[in-house]
């Protein structure tokens, strides 16, 4: 991934923090997802008074994209922090990693954890979810 694209994805993820609906945890998360078409889909976390219906920023982005016809993905960028203040890397939860496993190649899909445009780390999905279970297991 070239640096300009990474910077653009980080900006898009951070821009989502203002839409985060997190009145319970007050932990705001933004995500940007680069789809096969080249389009970037965004998402934020959306909490719920009943807690379990809450949705992470990553899944919001994935479900927006899949519901618009996307089936292939190159990379996701995630930025999050208490009150939307970015001081540490926010890694995807296990449920979101499993959703990535459904649509993404574990060896090539990139997970970008960002604090700022200058401070970020890139992992493959395989590093995030080793020995994951996916569609290939069912053929
Ligand atoms: N959250 C995300 O949206 N993505 C992550 O990668 C970690 C956690 C959300 C879920 C919940 O709304 C809040 O952060 C605290 O767990």
Coordinates of C-alpha atoms and ligand atoms in Angstrom, one line a residue:
X1 CA 0.0 0.0 0.0
X2 CA 1.4 3.4 -0.9
X3 CA 1.9 6.0 1.9
X4 CA -0.6 8.4 0.3
X5 CA -3.4 5.9 0.3
X6 CA -2.6 4.9 4.0
X7 CA -2.7 8.6 4.9
X8 CA -6.0 9.0 3.1
X9 CA -7.5 6.0 4.9
X10 CA -6.3 7.3 8.3
X11 CA -7.9 10.7 7.7
X12 CA -11.2 8.9 6.7
X13 CA -11.2 6.7 9.8
X14 CA -10.4 9.7 12.1
X15 CA -13.2 11.8 10.4
X16 CA -15.7 9.1 11.5
X17 CA -15.0 9.7 15.2
X18 CA -17.4 12.6 15.2
X19 CA -20.3 10.3 14.1
X20 CA -19.6 7.6 16.8
X21 CA -22.6 6.9 19.0
X22 CA -21.0 5.7 22.2
X23 CA -23.0 7.1 25.2
X24 CA -22.3 4.0 27.3
X25 CA -18.6 3.3 26.9
X26 CA -17.7 6.8 25.7
X27 CA -15.1 5.0 23.6
X28 CA -15.3 6.4 20.1
X29 CA -14.1 4.4 17.1
X30 CA -13.9 5.2 13.4
X31 CA -13.0 2.9 10.5
X32 CA -12.3 3.2 6.8
X33 CA -12.4 0.2 4.5
X34 CA -10.8 0.0 1.0
X35 CA -13.0 -2.2 -1.2
X36 CA -12.2 -4.0 -4.4
X37 CA -13.9 -1.3 -6.5
X38 CA -11.4 1.2 -5.1
X39 CA -14.1 2.9 -3.1
X40 CA -13.5 3.7 0.6
X41 CA -16.4 2.9 2.9
X42 CA -16.5 4.3 6.4
X43 CA -18.0 3.3 9.7
X44 CA -18.3 4.2 13.4
X45 CA -19.4 2.3 16.5
X46 CA -23.1 2.5 17.3
X47 CA -24.0 1.5 20.9
X48 CA -27.3 0.5 22.3
X49 CA -29.0 0.8 25.7
X50 CA -29.5 -3.0 25.6
X51 CA -25.7 -3.3 25.0
X52 CA -25.6 -6.5 22.9
X53 CA -27.0 -4.9 19.8
X54 CA -24.0 -2.5 19.7
X55 CA -22.0 -2.5 16.5
X56 CA -18.3 -1.9 16.1
X57 CA -17.0 0.7 13.6
X58 CA -15.3 -2.1 11.5
X59 CA -18.5 -4.0 11.1
X60 CA -20.5 -0.9 10.3
X61 CA -18.0 -0.2 7.4
X62 CA -18.1 -3.9 6.2
X63 CA -21.9 -4.1 6.3
X64 CA -22.3 -0.8 4.4
X65 CA -19.9 -2.0 1.7
X66 CA -21.4 -5.5 1.4
X67 CA -24.9 -4.1 1.3
X68 CA -23.8 -2.0 -1.7
X69 CA -22.4 -5.0 -3.6
X70 CA -18.8 -5.1 -2.6
X71 CA -17.3 -8.6 -2.0
X72 CA -13.6 -8.0 -2.1
X73 CA -11.5 -5.9 0.3
X74 CA -7.9 -4.7 0.4
X75 CA -7.5 -3.0 3.8
X76 CA -9.2 -1.5 6.8
X77 CA -8.0 1.4 9.0
X78 CA -9.1 1.7 12.6
X79 CA -8.8 4.6 15.1
X80 CA -10.3 4.8 18.5
X81 CA -10.1 6.2 22.0
X82 CA -12.0 7.2 25.1
X83 CA -13.9 10.4 24.3
X84 CA -12.5 10.2 20.8
X85 CA -9.0 11.1 22.0
X86 CA -6.4 8.9 20.2
X87 CA -3.5 7.9 22.4
X88 CA -3.2 4.2 21.8
X89 CA -3.8 1.7 19.0
X90 CA -7.3 0.2 18.9
X91 CA -7.3 -3.4 17.6
X92 CA -10.4 -5.0 16.2
X93 CA -12.4 -7.3 18.5
X94 CA -12.7 -11.0 17.8
X95 CA -16.1 -10.7 16.2
X96 CA -14.9 -8.1 13.7
X97 CA -11.8 -10.2 12.9
X98 CA -14.2 -13.1 12.0
X99 CA -16.2 -10.8 9.8
X100 CA -13.0 -9.9 8.0
X101 CA -12.2 -13.6 7.6
X102 CA -15.5 -14.0 5.7
X103 CA -14.6 -11.6 2.9
X104 CA -10.8 -11.1 3.0
X105 CA -7.7 -13.0 2.1
X106 CA -5.9 -13.6 5.4
X107 CA -2.4 -13.3 3.8
X108 CA -3.0 -10.1 1.9
X109 CA -5.7 -8.1 3.7
X110 CA -4.2 -5.3 5.7
X111 CA -5.3 -4.0 9.1
X112 CA -4.0 -0.5 9.7
X113 CA -4.2 0.6 13.4
X114 CA -3.8 4.4 13.6
X115 CA -3.2 7.0 16.2
X116 CA -2.4 9.8 13.7
X117 CA -1.2 10.1 10.1
X118 CA 2.3 9.7 11.3
X119 CA 1.7 7.0 13.9
X120 CA 0.3 3.8 12.6
X121 CA 1.0 0.0 12.4
X122 CA 0.0 -2.4 9.6
X123 CA -0.8 -6.1 10.1
X124 CA -2.2 -8.8 7.9
X125 CA -5.4 -10.4 8.8
X126 CA -3.5 -13.6 9.3
X127 CA -1.4 -11.9 12.0
X128 CA -4.6 -10.7 13.7
X129 CA -6.4 -14.0 13.4
X130 CA -4.0 -16.9 13.1
X131 CA -5.5 -20.2 12.0
X132 CA -8.9 -18.6 11.4
X133 CA -12.0 -20.4 10.2
X134 CA -13.5 -19.1 7.0
X135 CA -15.4 -19.9 3.8
X136 CA -12.5 -22.1 2.5
X137 CA -13.1 -24.5 5.4
X138 CA -16.6 -25.3 4.1
X139 CA -15.7 -26.3 0.5
Ligands
LIG1 N1 -15.2 -1.0 19.4 C1 -15.1 -0.8 18.0 O1 -16.0 -0.1 17.4 N2 -14.1 -1.3 17.4 C2 -13.0 -1.9 18.0 O2 -12.1 -2.3 17.3 C3 -13.0 -2.1 19.5 C4 -14.3 -1.7 20.2 C5 -16.3 -0.3 20.1 C6 -17.4 -1.2 20.7 C7 -17.9 -0.4 21.8 O3 -18.9 0.6 21.2 C8 -16.7 0.5 22.3 O4 -15.8 0.4 21.2 C9 -16.1 -0.1 23.6 O5 -15.9 -1.4 23.5

